[in-house]
Amino acid sequence: MSPTVAYLLYALFALGGAGVYLALPRSQARPTHVAGLLLGAGAIVGGLMLLGTYVIAPSSTESSTNFFFYLFSAIALFAAARVVTHPKPVYSAVYFVAVAVAVAALVLLQGAEFLAIALIIVYAGAILVTYAFVIMLAQQTGVSVYDTRAREPFAAVVLGFAAMAAIAGRIADPNALPATALAPATASLVAGAGEAPVTPDAGAEAQAGNTISVGWSLMTKYVVVLELAGVLLLVGLVGAIALVKKKVPRDVGVDPEAPLGQIGKEVEPF
Amino acid sequence: MIIEWLKTQWHFSAVLTAVVAGVILGLVAYASLFERKIAAWCQDRHGPNRVGFFGLFGWRLWGLGQPIADGLKFFVKEDIVPAKVDKPLYVAAPAICLIVATMGFAVIPWGGVVDLDGDGQWDVRCQVASLDIGLLYLLGLGAMGVYGVVLGGWASNNKYSLYGALRGTAQLLSYEIPIGLAILVAVLMAGSVRLEEIILAQVGEGNCWYAVKHPIAFLLLWAAMFAETNRMPFDLPEAEQELVSGYLTEYSSMKFSMFFMAEYTHMIVGTAFLAVLFLGGWHLPFIPWLQPESTSIFAMLCKMAVMIGKVVFFMWLYMLVRWTLPRFRFDQLMRLAWQKMVPAGIGLAGVAAIVVYIRGSEMSLWREVALCWAGNVAVVVVAVLVSLLARQRGDRVTGRQGNLPAVPAAGSGA
Amino acid sequence: MPDPAIYHYVVLGAALFALGLAGFMSRRNLIVMFLSTEVMFQGVVVNLVAFGRLHGHLEGQVFGLFLVVVAAVEAGLALGLVILLYRRKSSLDSEAWAAMRG
């Protein structure tokens, strides 16, 4: 890739960073909010398109998957920007659901069906609902002070986008990555490099889907890791229960009358 | 001509989508009438019987026009949005509920494979999408379905709604686990997560329905399904008497109606799911058109009819149970899930794994069924023993805890 | 629109990671901070799957699955911790825990 394109890309990243900086919650309401967001997400999607145009030969096959890649990238990026910038935590959680679903769709486009549905079940289903649960218990209505004030927004944005530029900047090096389009996203990539998956009955091998391939891989090559993952989950389970069952006193200086959950606190009587 | 066009799977899927959507929406509308009729029957009254079709021939037709009248009523009622609600989420919640519930129909195999042109080769599947992850897709939708309840309850800015939402979250998350474990039994036995292959593993020579092999797992899934669809006796998130309808309190008009439709749609998907996993889907034994070998169009229609018949049968049971069992208390509900259903589910999944390991490839059907039954009975015996033991030790497995403070009597000055 | 190549996935993953990082640094609500870490995880998952496809094997996807496991454990423990912290301060503000600042 030519240095010009690389600098163009960096400029777009800076634009995206500026957009996120503008959109981060500040004490006074500002109209630049949505504009900043659109700027940020638009800049990154623009960067992606630019990459496509300049790096990949435009002669590559056009298919509907391309459109969906850009669509879901845009959704994921916009929603991710909203997660980190929205002043209401419940909305952050809802936007994160959008991120998880969009990422699952991107993963699905690459033929990883099982991982995609695992992402939806685990992230959107289990993790996010528990987050929403806690948020609701903690703040039913209204916006807290600490949610409307970002801490060091400038430094944070600079750091984040510098990291991004550092990662993406590797692609400015022409030897870093091959510039070819990816292999077609077939339902089943072979499990393990070069070795064909040996399914229990050979008849099913021809149409072994992604689920079977991944399952086979997990149960043969990565079985020890799988067991370790199980142990990790068990440890997490025990740890979480042990943590939450502990009784802790209020800290000195905290209003002892303050309700634990502020359910219905701000609802005015008729 | 039209047959040739239909021989492409996605053309067929498009037509099937339209048909299924129509049939299901009709079924959803009539489910409410059905429910009211059943309720009336249980309580020895007539139920809705006034509305016919526009006074057609002056007949009332046992109230068959009632769903149309209800629908019209919902459309023209005033749509109240309370002043202090969180508007975007308040509007989005019913839509999320209904969309997610409806998406489930995409993977349900209605009628096996079809040979459209009669050349002995099957052409299309009578299923909108034959996914490699069919079963997991349904689980994922179940997980997403929670959001409608949670967001609706939170956005309403009402204490009762929020309590309903919190109950709903805890309940739906808890009951996903026994559902997952019961599903695991069917998946282990069939060796696939494709719904059509799970059906094929239950039908034909030397196979039988998993409800016969694993009756306890079937009951477990069925009971957990009640909780997952917020039906009596597990309708705590929307309990009228306790929470003035919970997360539905602030909803009116079409938004309320969408929640309502979502609930019935969810029931239909759930029962179809149950039929596929444990009752052989479109299959009935001894009837030639309902075997996997018969692929004519007539056989497909028969299979669809059987599938819908199974769904309607289970809907009927849902409604009977509603008027038979009282509502659980919330602690009982949670205890049932975590202390009884989850351990039983783990045991049953273990039994299924052992059966699959032992049976190899050439065990006869009778021996396999006997093995499964032995495992199921063992799980039940262990569960009963454990709960008896727990009772003997003094800590009751269900019921109110003894260590709650005494309620002071009125006028005692407390 | 041109075919997405590995570059696209790298940039997309990096962008998600950057957004998550910026959010984690700048937001004060403990829950939103954890949501930001989850956004970073998503960026990583995208990259893992894309590189797995680049090399034509499944290891990226399998790795992604383990990443989901780690994320689930992390979320469980983090929520436990957040609830404990909330019980002590009645607030989700991370600045409430600045007592050890020098």
PDB file of C-alpha atoms in Angstrom, chain A:
ATOM      1  CA  MET A   1       0.000   0.000   0.000  1.00  0.00           C
ATOM      2  CA  SER A   2       1.287   3.419  -0.833  1.00  0.00           C
ATOM      3  CA  PRO A   3       2.185   5.802   1.999  1.00  0.00           C
ATOM      4  CA  THR A   4      -0.400   8.278   0.706  1.00  0.00           C
ATOM      5  CA  VAL A   5      -3.198   5.855   1.396  1.00  0.00           C
ATOM      6  CA  ALA A   6      -1.731   5.111   4.807  1.00  0.00           C
ATOM      7  CA  TYR A   7      -1.698   8.791   5.722  1.00  0.00           C
ATOM      8  CA  LEU A   8      -5.209   9.182   4.407  1.00  0.00           C
ATOM      9  CA  LEU A   9      -6.199   6.313   6.640  1.00  0.00           C
ATOM     10  CA  TYR A  10      -4.518   7.896   9.670  1.00  0.00           C
ATOM     11  CA  ALA A  11      -6.334  11.131   8.920  1.00  0.00           C
ATOM     12  CA  LEU A  12      -9.626   9.273   8.903  1.00  0.00           C
ATOM     13  CA  PHE A  13      -8.779   7.662  12.237  1.00  0.00           C
ATOM     14  CA  ALA A  14      -8.024  11.090  13.696  1.00  0.00           C
ATOM     15  CA  LEU A  15     -11.382  12.258  12.407  1.00  0.00           C
ATOM     16  CA  GLY A  16     -13.068   9.276  14.045  1.00  0.00           C
ATOM     17  CA  GLY A  17     -11.268  10.028  17.305  1.00  0.00           C
ATOM     18  CA  ALA A  18     -12.425  13.630  17.152  1.00  0.00           C
ATOM     19  CA  GLY A  19     -15.977  12.442  16.594  1.00  0.00           C
ATOM     20  CA  VAL A  20     -15.900  10.162  19.622  1.00  0.00           C
ATOM     21  CA  TYR A  21     -14.322  12.912  21.716  1.00  0.00           C
ATOM     22  CA  LEU A  22     -17.143  15.268  20.780  1.00  0.00           C
ATOM     23  CA  ALA A  23     -19.728  12.656  21.559  1.00  0.00           C
ATOM     24  CA  LEU A  24     -18.448  11.649  24.997  1.00  0.00           C
ATOM     25  CA  PRO A  25     -20.790  12.880  27.738  1.00  0.00           C
ATOM     26  CA  ARG A  26     -19.953  16.313  29.112  1.00  0.00           C
ATOM     27  CA  SER A  27     -21.663  18.291  31.829  1.00  0.00           C
ATOM     28  CA  GLN A  28     -23.503  20.664  29.521  1.00  0.00           C
ATOM     29  CA  ALA A  29     -25.720  19.433  26.763  1.00  0.00           C
ATOM     30  CA  ARG A  30     -24.201  20.096  23.387  1.00  0.00           C
ATOM     31  CA  PRO A  31     -25.735  19.814  19.947  1.00  0.00           C
ATOM     32  CA  THR A  32     -22.521  18.373  18.495  1.00  0.00           C
ATOM     33  CA  HIS A  33     -23.359  15.065  20.057  1.00  0.00           C
ATOM     34  CA  VAL A  34     -24.887  13.159  17.190  1.00  0.00           C
ATOM     35  CA  ALA A  35     -22.811  15.002  14.633  1.00  0.00           C
ATOM     36  CA  GLY A  36     -19.685  13.826  16.376  1.00  0.00           C
ATOM     37  CA  LEU A  37     -20.885  10.276  16.399  1.00  0.00           C
ATOM     38  CA  LEU A  38     -21.756  10.254  12.749  1.00  0.00           C
ATOM     39  CA  LEU A  39     -18.385  11.797  12.016  1.00  0.00           C
ATOM     40  CA  GLY A  40     -16.615   9.059  13.946  1.00  0.00           C
ATOM     41  CA  ALA A  41     -18.482   6.076  12.576  1.00  0.00           C
ATOM     42  CA  GLY A  42     -18.533   7.529   9.084  1.00  0.00           C
ATOM     43  CA  ALA A  43     -14.801   8.107   9.168  1.00  0.00           C
ATOM     44  CA  ILE A  44     -14.068   4.521  10.086  1.00  0.00           C
ATOM     45  CA  VAL A  45     -16.429   3.045   7.527  1.00  0.00           C
ATOM     46  CA  GLY A  46     -14.950   5.420   4.985  1.00  0.00           C
ATOM     47  CA  GLY A  47     -11.551   4.110   5.949  1.00  0.00           C
ATOM     48  CA  LEU A  48     -12.712   0.575   5.340  1.00  0.00           C
ATOM     49  CA  MET A  49     -14.074   1.434   1.916  1.00  0.00           C
ATOM     50  CA  LEU A  50     -10.888   3.294   1.066  1.00  0.00           C
ATOM     51  CA  LEU A  51      -8.899   0.257   1.993  1.00  0.00           C
ATOM     52  CA  GLY A  52     -11.055  -1.879  -0.212  1.00  0.00           C
ATOM     53  CA  THR A  53     -10.673   0.428  -3.146  1.00  0.00           C
ATOM     54  CA  TYR A  54      -6.943   0.930  -2.960  1.00  0.00           C
ATOM     55  CA  VAL A  55      -5.607  -2.270  -1.554  1.00  0.00           C
ATOM     56  CA  ILE A  56      -7.709  -4.917  -3.195  1.00  0.00           C
ATOM     57  CA  ALA A  57      -7.951  -5.097  -6.917  1.00  0.00           C
ATOM     58  CA  PRO A  58     -11.433  -3.854  -7.822  1.00  0.00           C
ATOM     59  CA  SER A  59     -11.756  -6.775 -10.197  1.00  0.00           C
ATOM     60  CA  SER A  60     -12.540  -9.178  -7.380  1.00  0.00           C
ATOM     61  CA  THR A  61     -15.901 -10.868  -7.418  1.00  0.00           C
ATOM     62  CA  GLU A  62     -18.791  -8.747  -6.341  1.00  0.00           C
ATOM     63  CA  SER A  63     -21.265 -10.572  -4.192  1.00  0.00           C
ATOM     64  CA  SER A  64     -23.956  -9.676  -1.733  1.00  0.00           C
ATOM     65  CA  THR A  65     -21.682 -10.684   1.148  1.00  0.00           C
ATOM     66  CA  ASN A  66     -19.655  -7.552   0.533  1.00  0.00           C
ATOM     67  CA  PHE A  67     -22.632  -5.348   1.074  1.00  0.00           C
ATOM     68  CA  PHE A  68     -23.471  -7.156   4.286  1.00  0.00           C
ATOM     69  CA  PHE A  69     -19.924  -6.825   5.515  1.00  0.00           C
ATOM     70  CA  TYR A  70     -20.051  -3.045   5.190  1.00  0.00           C
ATOM     71  CA  LEU A  71     -23.567  -2.890   6.596  1.00  0.00           C
ATOM     72  CA  PHE A  72     -22.771  -4.855   9.722  1.00  0.00           C
ATOM     73  CA  SER A  73     -19.436  -3.105  10.182  1.00  0.00           C
ATOM     74  CA  ALA A  74     -21.251   0.208  10.154  1.00  0.00           C
ATOM     75  CA  ILE A  75     -23.832  -1.040  12.638  1.00  0.00           C
ATOM     76  CA  ALA A  76     -21.165  -2.489  14.916  1.00  0.00           C
ATOM     77  CA  LEU A  77     -19.069   0.669  14.881  1.00  0.00           C
ATOM     78  CA  PHE A  78     -21.943   3.067  15.376  1.00  0.00           C
ATOM     79  CA  ALA A  79     -23.353   0.962  18.197  1.00  0.00           C
ATOM     80  CA  ALA A  80     -19.927   0.588  19.812  1.00  0.00           C
ATOM     81  CA  ALA A  81     -19.496   4.353  19.705  1.00  0.00           C
ATOM     82  CA  ARG A  82     -22.885   4.708  21.378  1.00  0.00           C
ATOM     83  CA  VAL A  83     -21.965   2.170  24.060  1.00  0.00           C
ATOM     84  CA  VAL A  84     -19.042   4.269  25.188  1.00  0.00           C
ATOM     85  CA  THR A  85     -20.698   7.653  24.736  1.00  0.00           C
ATOM     86  CA  HIS A  86     -24.307   7.290  25.827  1.00  0.00           C
ATOM     87  CA  PRO A  87     -25.055   9.005  29.140  1.00  0.00           C
ATOM     88  CA  LYS A  88     -27.650   6.425  30.168  1.00  0.00           C
ATOM     89  CA  PRO A  89     -26.169   3.047  31.121  1.00  0.00           C
ATOM     90  CA  VAL A  90     -29.291   1.165  30.081  1.00  0.00           C
ATOM     91  CA  TYR A  91     -28.902   2.504  26.572  1.00  0.00           C
ATOM     92  CA  SER A  92     -25.245   1.530  26.655  1.00  0.00           C
ATOM     93  CA  ALA A  93     -26.318  -2.014  27.403  1.00  0.00           C
ATOM     94  CA  VAL A  94     -28.924  -2.000  24.645  1.00  0.00           C
ATOM     95  CA  TYR A  95     -26.391  -0.669  22.143  1.00  0.00           C
ATOM     96  CA  PHE A  96     -23.992  -3.325  23.259  1.00  0.00           C
ATOM     97  CA  VAL A  97     -26.593  -5.901  22.289  1.00  0.00           C
ATOM     98  CA  ALA A  98     -26.511  -4.336  18.840  1.00  0.00           C
ATOM     99  CA  VAL A  99     -22.708  -4.623  18.799  1.00  0.00           C
ATOM    100  CA  ALA A 100     -22.872  -8.268  19.796  1.00  0.00           C
ATOM    101  CA  VAL A 101     -25.493  -9.081  17.181  1.00  0.00           C
ATOM    102  CA  ALA A 102     -23.630  -7.202  14.445  1.00  0.00           C
ATOM    103  CA  VAL A 103     -20.381  -8.933  15.326  1.00  0.00           C
ATOM    104  CA  ALA A 104     -22.197 -12.263  15.335  1.00  0.00           C
ATOM    105  CA  ALA A 105     -23.451 -11.418  11.859  1.00  0.00           C
ATOM    106  CA  LEU A 106     -19.917 -10.581  10.708  1.00  0.00           C
ATOM    107  CA  VAL A 107     -18.683 -13.853  12.131  1.00  0.00           C
ATOM    108  CA  LEU A 108     -21.556 -15.644  10.430  1.00  0.00           C
ATOM    109  CA  LEU A 109     -20.594 -14.098   7.100  1.00  0.00           C
ATOM    110  CA  GLN A 110     -17.264 -15.829   7.476  1.00  0.00           C
ATOM    111  CA  GLY A 111     -18.872 -19.216   7.877  1.00  0.00           C
ATOM    112  CA  ALA A 112     -18.413 -19.517  11.635  1.00  0.00           C
ATOM    113  CA  GLU A 113     -22.021 -20.344  12.418  1.00  0.00           C
ATOM    114  CA  PHE A 114     -21.426 -21.986  15.747  1.00  0.00           C
ATOM    115  CA  LEU A 115     -19.313 -19.157  17.115  1.00  0.00           C
ATOM    116  CA  ALA A 116     -21.891 -16.647  15.894  1.00  0.00           C
ATOM    117  CA  ILE A 117     -24.741 -18.269  17.734  1.00  0.00           C
ATOM    118  CA  ALA A 118     -22.549 -18.795  20.788  1.00  0.00           C
ATOM    119  CA  LEU A 119     -21.831 -15.064  20.785  1.00  0.00           C
ATOM    120  CA  ILE A 120     -25.544 -14.288  20.663  1.00  0.00           C
ATOM    121  CA  ILE A 121     -26.520 -16.773  23.349  1.00  0.00           C
ATOM    122  CA  VAL A 122     -23.697 -15.930  25.732  1.00  0.00           C
ATOM    123  CA  TYR A 123     -23.272 -12.202  25.156  1.00  0.00           C
ATOM    124  CA  ALA A 124     -26.685 -10.946  24.161  1.00  0.00           C
ATOM    125  CA  GLY A 125     -28.514 -13.574  26.146  1.00  0.00           C
ATOM    126  CA  ALA A 126     -26.756 -14.146  29.403  1.00  0.00           C
ATOM    127  CA  ILE A 127     -24.144 -11.491  30.072  1.00  0.00           C
ATOM    128  CA  LEU A 128     -26.089  -8.498  28.878  1.00  0.00           C
ATOM    129  CA  VAL A 129     -29.274  -9.424  30.663  1.00  0.00           C
ATOM    130  CA  THR A 130     -27.426  -9.622  33.945  1.00  0.00           C
ATOM    131  CA  TYR A 131     -25.848  -6.255  33.254  1.00  0.00           C
ATOM    132  CA  ALA A 132     -29.252  -4.808  32.515  1.00  0.00           C
ATOM    133  CA  PHE A 133     -30.466  -6.335  35.738  1.00  0.00           C
ATOM    134  CA  VAL A 134     -27.833  -4.573  37.811  1.00  0.00           C
ATOM    135  CA  ILE A 135     -28.282  -1.279  36.015  1.00  0.00           C
ATOM    136  CA  MET A 136     -31.990  -1.326  36.646  1.00  0.00           C
ATOM    137  CA  LEU A 137     -31.561  -2.098  40.296  1.00  0.00           C
ATOM    138  CA  ALA A 138     -29.053   0.662  40.688  1.00  0.00           C
ATOM    139  CA  GLN A 139     -30.691   3.501  38.814  1.00  0.00           C
ATOM    140  CA  GLN A 140     -34.237   3.349  37.815  1.00  0.00           C
ATOM    141  CA  THR A 141     -34.733   6.760  36.345  1.00  0.00           C
ATOM    142  CA  GLY A 142     -32.772   9.861  35.769  1.00  0.00           C
ATOM    143  CA  VAL A 143     -29.157  10.316  34.833  1.00  0.00           C
ATOM    144  CA  SER A 144     -26.461  10.210  37.498  1.00  0.00           C
ATOM    145  CA  VAL A 145     -23.848  12.903  37.710  1.00  0.00           C
ATOM    146  CA  TYR A 146     -21.012  10.506  37.100  1.00  0.00           C
ATOM    147  CA  ASP A 147     -22.582   9.275  33.888  1.00  0.00           C
ATOM    148  CA  THR A 148     -22.707  12.708  32.340  1.00  0.00           C
ATOM    149  CA  ARG A 149     -19.085  13.536  32.978  1.00  0.00           C
ATOM    150  CA  ALA A 150     -16.369  11.675  31.163  1.00  0.00           C
ATOM    151  CA  ARG A 151     -13.056  11.363  32.929  1.00  0.00           C
ATOM    152  CA  GLU A 152     -10.159  12.716  30.861  1.00  0.00           C
ATOM    153  CA  PRO A 153     -11.993  12.282  27.566  1.00  0.00           C
ATOM    154  CA  PHE A 154      -9.213  13.785  25.490  1.00  0.00           C
ATOM    155  CA  ALA A 155      -6.434  11.582  26.799  1.00  0.00           C
ATOM    156  CA  ALA A 156      -8.613   8.510  26.579  1.00  0.00           C
ATOM    157  CA  VAL A 157      -9.591   9.131  22.985  1.00  0.00           C
ATOM    158  CA  VAL A 158      -6.037   9.908  21.964  1.00  0.00           C
ATOM    159  CA  LEU A 159      -4.816   6.736  23.611  1.00  0.00           C
ATOM    160  CA  GLY A 160      -7.522   4.581  22.106  1.00  0.00           C
ATOM    161  CA  PHE A 161      -7.129   5.850  18.592  1.00  0.00           C
ATOM    162  CA  ALA A 162      -3.357   5.803  18.785  1.00  0.00           C
ATOM    163  CA  ALA A 163      -3.641   2.131  19.642  1.00  0.00           C
ATOM    164  CA  MET A 164      -5.927   1.681  16.698  1.00  0.00           C
ATOM    165  CA  ALA A 165      -3.552   3.462  14.375  1.00  0.00           C
ATOM    166  CA  ALA A 166      -0.704   1.320  15.682  1.00  0.00           C
ATOM    167  CA  ILE A 167      -2.598  -1.869  14.980  1.00  0.00           C
ATOM    168  CA  ALA A 168      -4.012  -0.796  11.645  1.00  0.00           C
ATOM    169  CA  GLY A 169      -0.732   0.838  10.709  1.00  0.00           C
ATOM    170  CA  ARG A 170       0.826  -2.562  10.344  1.00  0.00           C
ATOM    171  CA  ILE A 171      -1.048  -2.885   7.121  1.00  0.00           C
ATOM    172  CA  ALA A 172       0.889   0.034   5.682  1.00  0.00           C
ATOM    173  CA  ASP A 173       3.761  -2.404   5.557  1.00  0.00           C
ATOM    174  CA  PRO A 174       3.341  -4.216   2.248  1.00  0.00           C
ATOM    175  CA  ASN A 175       4.935  -7.395   3.565  1.00  0.00           C
ATOM    176  CA  ALA A 176       2.829  -7.673   6.681  1.00  0.00           C
ATOM    177  CA  LEU A 177      -0.279  -9.243   5.257  1.00  0.00           C
ATOM    178  CA  PRO A 178      -1.243 -10.789   1.948  1.00  0.00           C
ATOM    179  CA  ALA A 179      -3.369  -8.465  -0.145  1.00  0.00           C
ATOM    180  CA  THR A 180      -5.550 -11.168  -1.586  1.00  0.00           C
ATOM    181  CA  ALA A 181      -9.224 -11.533  -0.876  1.00  0.00           C
ATOM    182  CA  LEU A 182     -10.033 -14.132   1.729  1.00  0.00           C
ATOM    183  CA  ALA A 183     -10.968 -17.665   0.904  1.00  0.00           C
ATOM    184  CA  PRO A 184     -14.677 -18.144   0.299  1.00  0.00           C
ATOM    185  CA  ALA A 185     -16.506 -18.592   3.553  1.00  0.00           C
ATOM    186  CA  THR A 186     -17.530 -22.176   3.214  1.00  0.00           C
ATOM    187  CA  ALA A 187     -19.568 -23.681   5.974  1.00  0.00           C
ATOM    188  CA  SER A 188     -16.785 -25.964   7.047  1.00  0.00           C
ATOM    189  CA  LEU A 189     -13.165 -25.061   7.048  1.00  0.00           C
ATOM    190  CA  VAL A 190     -11.066 -28.096   7.732  1.00  0.00           C
ATOM    191  CA  ALA A 191     -10.338 -28.737  11.368  1.00  0.00           C
ATOM    192  CA  GLY A 192      -6.635 -28.274  11.852  1.00  0.00           C
ATOM    193  CA  ALA A 193      -4.329 -27.244   9.055  1.00  0.00           C
ATOM    194  CA  GLY A 194      -4.359 -29.779   6.295  1.00  0.00           C
ATOM    195  CA  GLU A 195      -5.884 -32.712   8.159  1.00  0.00           C
ATOM    196  CA  ALA A 196      -9.416 -33.607   7.244  1.00  0.00           C
ATOM    197  CA  PRO A 197     -11.874 -34.012  10.104  1.00  0.00           C
ATOM    198  CA  VAL A 198     -12.586 -37.652  10.813  1.00  0.00           C
ATOM    199  CA  THR A 199     -16.252 -37.720  11.624  1.00  0.00           C
ATOM    200  CA  PRO A 200     -17.765 -40.771  13.312  1.00  0.00           C
ATOM    201  CA  ASP A 201     -19.591 -41.900  10.239  1.00  0.00           C
ATOM    202  CA  ALA A 202     -17.870 -41.300   6.970  1.00  0.00           C
ATOM    203  CA  GLY A 203     -21.126 -40.619   5.148  1.00  0.00           C
ATOM    204  CA  ALA A 204     -21.719 -37.399   6.993  1.00  0.00           C
ATOM    205  CA  GLU A 205     -18.234 -36.190   6.261  1.00  0.00           C
ATOM    206  CA  ALA A 206     -19.182 -34.762   2.897  1.00  0.00           C
ATOM    207  CA  GLN A 207     -21.758 -32.442   4.410  1.00  0.00           C
ATOM    208  CA  ALA A 208     -20.210 -31.980   7.848  1.00  0.00           C
ATOM    209  CA  GLY A 209     -21.243 -28.485   8.780  1.00  0.00           C
ATOM    210  CA  ASN A 210     -19.430 -25.926  10.818  1.00  0.00           C
ATOM    211  CA  THR A 211     -20.958 -27.180  14.072  1.00  0.00           C
ATOM    212  CA  ILE A 212     -19.638 -30.704  13.549  1.00  0.00           C
ATOM    213  CA  SER A 213     -16.212 -29.481  12.485  1.00  0.00           C
ATOM    214  CA  VAL A 214     -15.870 -27.165  15.468  1.00  0.00           C
ATOM    215  CA  GLY A 215     -17.197 -29.799  17.835  1.00  0.00           C
ATOM    216  CA  TRP A 216     -14.803 -32.362  16.452  1.00  0.00           C
ATOM    217  CA  SER A 217     -11.931 -29.959  16.801  1.00  0.00           C
ATOM    218  CA  LEU A 218     -12.889 -29.151  20.390  1.00  0.00           C
ATOM    219  CA  MET A 219     -13.227 -32.772  21.352  1.00  0.00           C
ATOM    220  CA  THR A 220      -9.994 -34.003  19.826  1.00  0.00           C
ATOM    221  CA  LYS A 221      -7.295 -31.434  19.363  1.00  0.00           C
ATOM    222  CA  TYR A 222      -8.374 -29.022  22.079  1.00  0.00           C
ATOM    223  CA  VAL A 223      -9.914 -31.372  24.586  1.00  0.00           C
ATOM    224  CA  VAL A 224      -7.531 -30.349  27.362  1.00  0.00           C
ATOM    225  CA  VAL A 225      -8.269 -26.689  26.759  1.00  0.00           C
ATOM    226  CA  LEU A 226     -11.953 -27.498  26.784  1.00  0.00           C
ATOM    227  CA  GLU A 227     -11.595 -29.145  30.189  1.00  0.00           C
ATOM    228  CA  LEU A 228      -9.644 -26.153  31.423  1.00  0.00           C
ATOM    229  CA  ALA A 229     -12.410 -23.872  30.191  1.00  0.00           C
ATOM    230  CA  GLY A 230     -14.872 -25.939  32.179  1.00  0.00           C
ATOM    231  CA  VAL A 231     -12.708 -25.630  35.279  1.00  0.00           C
ATOM    232  CA  LEU A 232     -12.479 -21.892  34.689  1.00  0.00           C
ATOM    233  CA  LEU A 233     -16.247 -21.619  34.520  1.00  0.00           C
ATOM    234  CA  LEU A 234     -16.592 -23.618  37.710  1.00  0.00           C
ATOM    235  CA  VAL A 235     -14.074 -21.403  39.489  1.00  0.00           C
ATOM    236  CA  GLY A 236     -15.907 -18.344  38.234  1.00  0.00           C
ATOM    237  CA  LEU A 237     -19.217 -19.746  39.462  1.00  0.00           C
ATOM    238  CA  VAL A 238     -17.898 -20.527  42.927  1.00  0.00           C
ATOM    239  CA  GLY A 239     -16.083 -17.213  43.113  1.00  0.00           C
ATOM    240  CA  ALA A 240     -19.107 -15.172  42.087  1.00  0.00           C
ATOM    241  CA  ILE A 241     -21.362 -16.882  44.621  1.00  0.00           C
ATOM    242  CA  ALA A 242     -18.793 -16.546  47.387  1.00  0.00           C
ATOM    243  CA  LEU A 243     -18.338 -12.866  46.559  1.00  0.00           C
ATOM    244  CA  VAL A 244     -21.978 -11.935  46.487  1.00  0.00           C
ATOM    245  CA  LYS A 245     -22.948 -13.841  49.616  1.00  0.00           C
ATOM    246  CA  LYS A 246     -20.496 -11.801  51.644  1.00  0.00           C
ATOM    247  CA  LYS A 247     -22.094  -9.190  53.880  1.00  0.00           C
ATOM    248  CA  VAL A 248     -20.371  -5.832  53.678  1.00  0.00           C
ATOM    249  CA  PRO A 249     -21.111  -2.747  55.776  1.00  0.00           C
ATOM    250  CA  ARG A 250     -21.766   0.679  54.306  1.00  0.00           C
ATOM    251  CA  ASP A 251     -18.685   2.820  54.227  1.00  0.00           C
ATOM    252  CA  VAL A 252     -18.260   5.670  56.653  1.00  0.00           C
ATOM    253  CA  GLY A 253     -19.683   8.822  55.174  1.00  0.00           C
ATOM    254  CA  VAL A 254     -22.255   7.101  53.004  1.00  0.00           C
ATOM    255  CA  ASP A 255     -25.772   8.061  53.902  1.00  0.00           C
ATOM    256  CA  PRO A 256     -27.097   5.043  55.821  1.00  0.00           C
ATOM    257  CA  GLU A 257     -30.623   5.925  54.772  1.00  0.00           C
ATOM    258  CA  ALA A 258     -29.746   5.889  51.094  1.00  0.00           C
ATOM    259  CA  PRO A 259     -31.833   3.216  49.464  1.00  0.00           C
ATOM    260  CA  LEU A 260     -29.992   0.224  48.107  1.00  0.00           C
ATOM    261  CA  GLY A 261     -31.967   0.262  44.934  1.00  0.00           C
ATOM    262  CA  GLN A 262     -33.582   3.532  43.994  1.00  0.00           C
ATOM    263  CA  ILE A 263     -36.607   1.840  42.581  1.00  0.00           C
ATOM    264  CA  GLY A 264     -39.370   4.293  41.922  1.00  0.00           C
ATOM    265  CA  LYS A 265     -37.573   7.039  43.805  1.00  0.00           C
ATOM    266  CA  GLU A 266     -38.061   9.741  41.228  1.00  0.00           C
ATOM    267  CA  VAL A 267     -41.635   8.950  40.358  1.00  0.00           C
ATOM    268  CA  GLU A 268     -43.719  11.900  41.413  1.00  0.00           C
ATOM    269  CA  PRO A 269     -47.031  11.239  43.067  1.00  0.00           C
ATOM    270  CA  PHE A 270     -50.112  12.257  41.178  1.00  0.00           C
TER     271      PHE A 270
END
